Amino acid sequence: AQSVSQHNHHVILSEAASLELGCNYSYGGTVNLFWYVQYPGQHLQLLLKYFSGDPLVKGIKGFEAEFIKSKFSFNLRKPSVQWSDTAEYFCAVNGGYNFNKFYFGSGTKLNVKP
Amino acid sequence: DAGVTQSPTHLIKTRGQQVTLRCSPKSGHDTVSWYQQALGQGPQFIFQYYEEEERQRGNFPDRFSGHQFPNYSSELNVNALLLGDSALYLCASSPLMRDTEAFFGQGTRLTVV
């Protein structure tokens, strides 16, 4: 079975600080990787996704993530956070036969102080 | 183009009761999945429907059941509610294909008292 670990449960940053959120997954086969964001009171929205190709993926709002296959990692980064990035971030994976079934990490709450 | 819509947004039920949650998928999507998001946790897969049949199921008891209609909309039913069923229930839709993202609704907040 697939599983996803997010090591940072709660992160507090000041505006303009750099962000890196860790995500590790366990699955031996070909995987698709995702970062979703949940702003307060809103639905889960896709930030970025990786299916194949360039392991450095750029998403919306200046976010990017790097897939490192040897480390089973897909860390999310942003060079300079804004107050509006305050939200909960979820890493997710799917793959194999169950390609439409998403496995989510437990999430990281990001608080950006103005 | 409407995204995924869920109803109701909030619900309070008593232990032992039954509940039905509803979902309309994004236009053009034929696959609907349901997830349970407990407080402080990530969404957990309950089951998935395609062509009106349950295609995959997660580790949830058979108190959790569902249905998909010919227009692709779906229902999630939970019988004999327990306090532990209190959670945000999310519906996600997608086409049935590899290499695609899922689109999520805003969820139904179920509180069991």
Short mmCIF file of C-alpha atoms in Angstrom, two decimals:
data_model
loop_
_atom_site.label_atom_id
_atom_site.label_comp_id
_atom_site.label_asym_id
_atom_site.label_seq_id
_atom_site.Cartn_x
_atom_site.Cartn_y
_atom_site.Cartn_z
CA ALA A 1 0.00 0.00 0.00
CA GLN A 2 1.07 3.53 -0.58
CA SER A 3 1.60 6.02 2.22
CA VAL A 4 2.67 9.64 2.51
CA SER A 5 4.55 11.35 5.34
CA GLN A 6 4.65 15.07 5.94
CA HIS A 7 7.12 15.83 8.67
CA ASN A 8 6.21 19.40 9.45
CA HIS A 9 2.80 19.66 11.08
CA HIS A 10 2.84 23.36 11.79
CA VAL A 11 5.16 25.96 10.28
CA ILE A 12 5.24 29.64 11.20
CA LEU A 13 7.11 32.08 8.95
CA SER A 14 7.36 35.80 8.49
CA GLU A 15 6.52 37.33 5.13
CA ALA A 16 9.35 37.11 2.59
CA ALA A 17 10.86 34.07 4.30
CA SER A 18 11.60 31.01 2.19
CA LEU A 19 9.48 27.91 2.55
CA GLU A 20 10.25 24.23 2.20
CA LEU A 21 7.74 21.57 3.21
CA GLY A 22 8.85 17.97 3.28
CA CYS A 23 6.96 15.06 1.74
CA ASN A 24 8.06 11.44 1.54
CA TYR A 25 6.05 8.59 0.08
CA SER A 26 6.34 4.84 0.07
CA TYR A 27 5.52 3.00 -3.11
CA GLY A 28 7.75 0.90 -5.31
CA GLY A 29 6.15 1.56 -8.66
CA THR A 30 5.52 4.54 -10.89
CA VAL A 31 3.76 7.29 -9.02
CA ASN A 32 2.03 10.55 -9.67
CA LEU A 33 2.68 13.24 -7.07
CA PHE A 34 0.62 16.23 -6.05
CA TRP A 35 0.52 19.15 -3.68
CA TYR A 36 -2.90 20.45 -2.74
CA VAL A 37 -3.66 23.56 -0.68
CA GLN A 38 -6.67 24.26 1.51
CA TYR A 39 -7.18 27.94 2.31
CA PRO A 40 -9.39 28.66 5.34
CA GLY A 41 -13.02 27.92 4.47
CA GLN A 42 -12.22 26.80 0.94
CA HIS A 43 -11.98 23.52 -0.92
CA LEU A 44 -8.79 21.63 -1.69
CA GLN A 45 -7.08 23.16 -4.71
CA LEU A 46 -4.24 21.78 -6.78
CA LEU A 47 -0.94 23.65 -6.43
CA LEU A 48 1.11 21.45 -8.70
CA LYS A 49 1.50 17.92 -9.98
CA TYR A 50 4.18 15.60 -11.27
CA PHE A 51 3.48 12.78 -13.71
CA SER A 52 6.78 12.35 -15.57
CA GLY A 53 9.60 14.31 -17.18
CA ASP A 54 11.44 17.20 -15.57
CA PRO A 55 11.57 16.45 -11.83
CA LEU A 56 11.39 20.16 -11.02
CA VAL A 57 7.75 21.14 -11.29
CA LYS A 58 6.40 24.67 -11.21
CA GLY A 59 2.91 25.35 -9.96
CA ILE A 60 0.63 28.26 -9.27
CA LYS A 61 1.40 31.26 -7.05
CA GLY A 62 5.17 30.82 -7.31
CA PHE A 63 5.32 27.35 -5.76
CA GLU A 64 7.58 24.62 -7.06
CA ALA A 65 8.41 21.06 -6.05
CA GLU A 66 11.24 18.69 -6.78
CA PHE A 67 10.77 14.95 -7.27
CA ILE A 68 13.80 13.00 -6.04
CA LYS A 69 13.11 9.39 -6.92
CA SER A 70 16.06 7.97 -4.96
CA LYS A 71 14.77 9.64 -1.79
CA PHE A 72 11.06 9.01 -2.44
CA SER A 73 10.58 12.71 -1.82
CA PHE A 74 8.54 15.52 -3.33
CA ASN A 75 9.29 18.64 -1.31
CA LEU A 76 7.39 21.88 -1.85
CA ARG A 77 9.24 25.19 -2.01
CA LYS A 78 8.57 28.89 -2.36
CA PRO A 79 11.36 31.47 -2.28
CA SER A 80 9.34 34.21 -0.58
CA VAL A 81 6.03 33.59 1.20
CA GLN A 82 3.19 36.05 1.54
CA TRP A 83 0.54 36.43 4.22
CA SER A 84 -1.98 35.08 1.69
CA ASP A 85 -0.10 31.75 1.64
CA THR A 86 -1.48 30.99 5.10
CA ALA A 87 -3.25 27.67 4.55
CA GLU A 88 -2.92 23.92 5.03
CA TYR A 89 -0.82 22.04 2.51
CA PHE A 90 -1.27 18.39 1.62
CA CYS A 91 1.05 16.12 -0.30
CA ALA A 92 -0.68 13.29 -2.18
CA VAL A 93 0.32 10.34 -4.32
CA ASN A 94 -1.37 7.84 -6.57
CA GLY A 95 -0.19 5.19 -8.99
CA GLY A 96 -0.32 1.63 -10.16
CA TYR A 97 -3.68 -0.03 -10.69
CA ASN A 98 -5.30 2.39 -8.23
CA PHE A 99 -4.33 5.36 -10.33
CA ASN A 100 -7.41 7.35 -9.37
CA LYS A 101 -7.09 6.71 -5.63
CA PHE A 102 -5.23 9.42 -3.76
CA TYR A 103 -3.18 8.83 -0.63
CA PHE A 104 -2.72 12.03 1.38
CA GLY A 105 -0.27 13.07 4.02
CA SER A 106 -1.55 14.47 7.30
CA GLY A 107 -0.99 18.04 6.14
CA THR A 108 1.15 21.00 7.17
CA LYS A 109 -0.44 24.14 8.54
CA LEU A 110 1.45 27.20 7.38
CA ASN A 111 1.02 30.44 9.25
CA VAL A 112 2.63 33.48 7.62
CA LYS A 113 2.97 36.49 9.90
CA PRO A 114 2.59 39.88 8.21
CA ASP B 1 -18.42 25.73 -15.52
CA ALA B 2 -19.44 24.55 -12.07
CA GLY B 3 -16.87 22.64 -10.14
CA VAL B 4 -17.67 19.87 -7.71
CA THR B 5 -20.67 20.73 -5.55
CA GLN B 6 -21.65 19.02 -2.32
CA SER B 7 -24.70 19.25 -0.12
CA PRO B 8 -25.41 19.92 2.62
CA THR B 9 -22.47 21.98 3.88
CA HIS B 10 -23.10 21.17 7.53
CA LEU B 11 -25.04 18.46 9.28
CA ILE B 12 -25.62 17.43 12.88
CA LYS B 13 -26.83 13.91 13.60
CA THR B 14 -27.35 11.74 16.66
CA ARG B 15 -25.53 8.50 17.31
CA GLY B 16 -27.25 5.56 15.65
CA GLN B 17 -28.90 7.67 12.95
CA GLN B 18 -28.30 7.43 9.25
CA VAL B 19 -27.05 10.19 6.93
CA THR B 20 -26.92 10.80 3.18
CA LEU B 21 -24.47 13.21 1.60
CA ARG B 22 -24.66 14.32 -2.01
CA CYS B 23 -22.16 15.26 -4.69
CA SER B 24 -22.34 16.59 -8.24
CA PRO B 25 -19.10 16.13 -10.15
CA LYS B 26 -17.37 18.66 -12.33
CA SER B 27 -18.82 18.75 -15.82
CA GLY B 28 -17.28 16.06 -18.02
CA HIS B 29 -16.09 13.90 -15.13
CA ASP B 30 -17.42 10.35 -14.84
CA THR B 31 -15.61 9.15 -11.72
CA VAL B 32 -16.52 10.19 -8.19
CA SER B 33 -14.51 9.41 -5.06
CA TRP B 34 -15.36 10.06 -1.43
CA TYR B 35 -12.88 10.92 1.29
CA GLN B 36 -13.16 11.36 5.05
CA GLN B 37 -11.03 14.09 6.63
CA ALA B 38 -10.93 13.86 10.40
CA LEU B 39 -9.72 16.85 12.39
CA GLY B 40 -5.97 17.28 12.03
CA GLN B 41 -5.68 14.52 9.43
CA GLY B 42 -5.38 14.30 5.69
CA PRO B 43 -8.26 12.99 3.60
CA GLN B 44 -8.70 9.21 3.69
CA PHE B 45 -10.17 7.35 0.73
CA ILE B 46 -13.56 5.76 1.37
CA PHE B 47 -14.58 4.50 -2.08
CA GLN B 48 -14.87 5.38 -5.74
CA TYR B 49 -17.69 5.06 -8.23
CA TYR B 50 -17.54 4.69 -11.97
CA GLU B 51 -20.35 3.65 -14.32
CA GLU B 52 -22.67 3.41 -11.32
CA GLU B 53 -20.54 0.73 -9.67
CA GLU B 54 -18.13 0.79 -6.75
CA ARG B 55 -14.73 0.50 -8.39
CA GLN B 56 -12.42 0.70 -5.39
CA ARG B 57 -12.87 0.76 -1.65
CA GLY B 58 -10.70 1.90 1.24
CA ASN B 59 -10.60 0.52 4.78
CA PHE B 60 -14.04 1.60 5.88
CA PRO B 61 -16.76 -0.63 7.33
CA ASP B 62 -19.79 -1.51 5.27
CA ARG B 63 -21.82 1.02 7.30
CA PHE B 64 -20.42 3.30 4.60
CA SER B 65 -22.14 2.77 1.29
CA GLY B 66 -22.67 4.78 -1.84
CA HIS B 67 -24.39 5.16 -5.10
CA GLN B 68 -23.76 6.76 -8.45
CA PHE B 69 -26.54 7.90 -10.73
CA PRO B 70 -26.63 7.91 -14.54
CA ASN B 71 -25.79 11.65 -14.54
CA TYR B 72 -22.59 10.77 -12.58
CA SER B 73 -23.76 12.43 -9.37
CA SER B 74 -23.21 10.40 -6.24
CA GLU B 75 -24.40 9.81 -2.70
CA LEU B 76 -22.57 8.67 0.38
CA ASN B 77 -24.65 6.91 3.03
CA VAL B 78 -23.51 6.19 6.53
CA ASN B 79 -25.64 3.97 8.78
CA ALA B 80 -25.57 3.55 12.55
CA LEU B 81 -23.54 6.71 13.07
CA LEU B 82 -20.78 6.71 15.67
CA LEU B 83 -19.20 9.70 17.36
CA GLY B 84 -16.01 8.83 15.46
CA ASP B 85 -17.77 9.44 12.16
CA SER B 86 -17.64 13.18 12.86
CA ALA B 87 -15.47 14.59 10.08
CA LEU B 88 -15.37 16.59 6.87
CA TYR B 89 -16.54 14.43 3.99
CA LEU B 90 -15.03 15.36 0.66
CA CYS B 91 -16.17 14.43 -2.80
CA ALA B 92 -13.65 14.40 -5.64
CA SER B 93 -14.28 13.97 -9.33
CA SER B 94 -12.03 13.16 -12.25
CA PRO B 95 -12.13 11.40 -15.58
CA LEU B 96 -11.20 7.73 -15.33
CA MET B 97 -7.70 7.94 -16.74
CA ARG B 98 -4.10 7.95 -15.60
CA ASP B 99 -2.14 11.13 -15.12
CA THR B 100 -4.96 13.35 -14.06
CA GLU B 101 -5.73 15.41 -11.00
CA ALA B 102 -8.81 15.20 -8.84
CA PHE B 103 -11.11 18.16 -8.27
CA PHE B 104 -12.57 18.50 -4.81
CA GLY B 105 -15.77 19.95 -3.46
CA GLN B 106 -15.95 22.09 -0.33
CA GLY B 107 -17.09 19.15 1.71
CA THR B 108 -19.86 18.36 4.16
CA ARG B 109 -19.04 18.87 7.83
CA LEU B 110 -20.77 16.05 9.73
CA THR B 111 -21.04 16.26 13.50
CA VAL B 112 -22.36 13.24 15.39
CA VAL B 113 -23.58 13.96 18.91
#
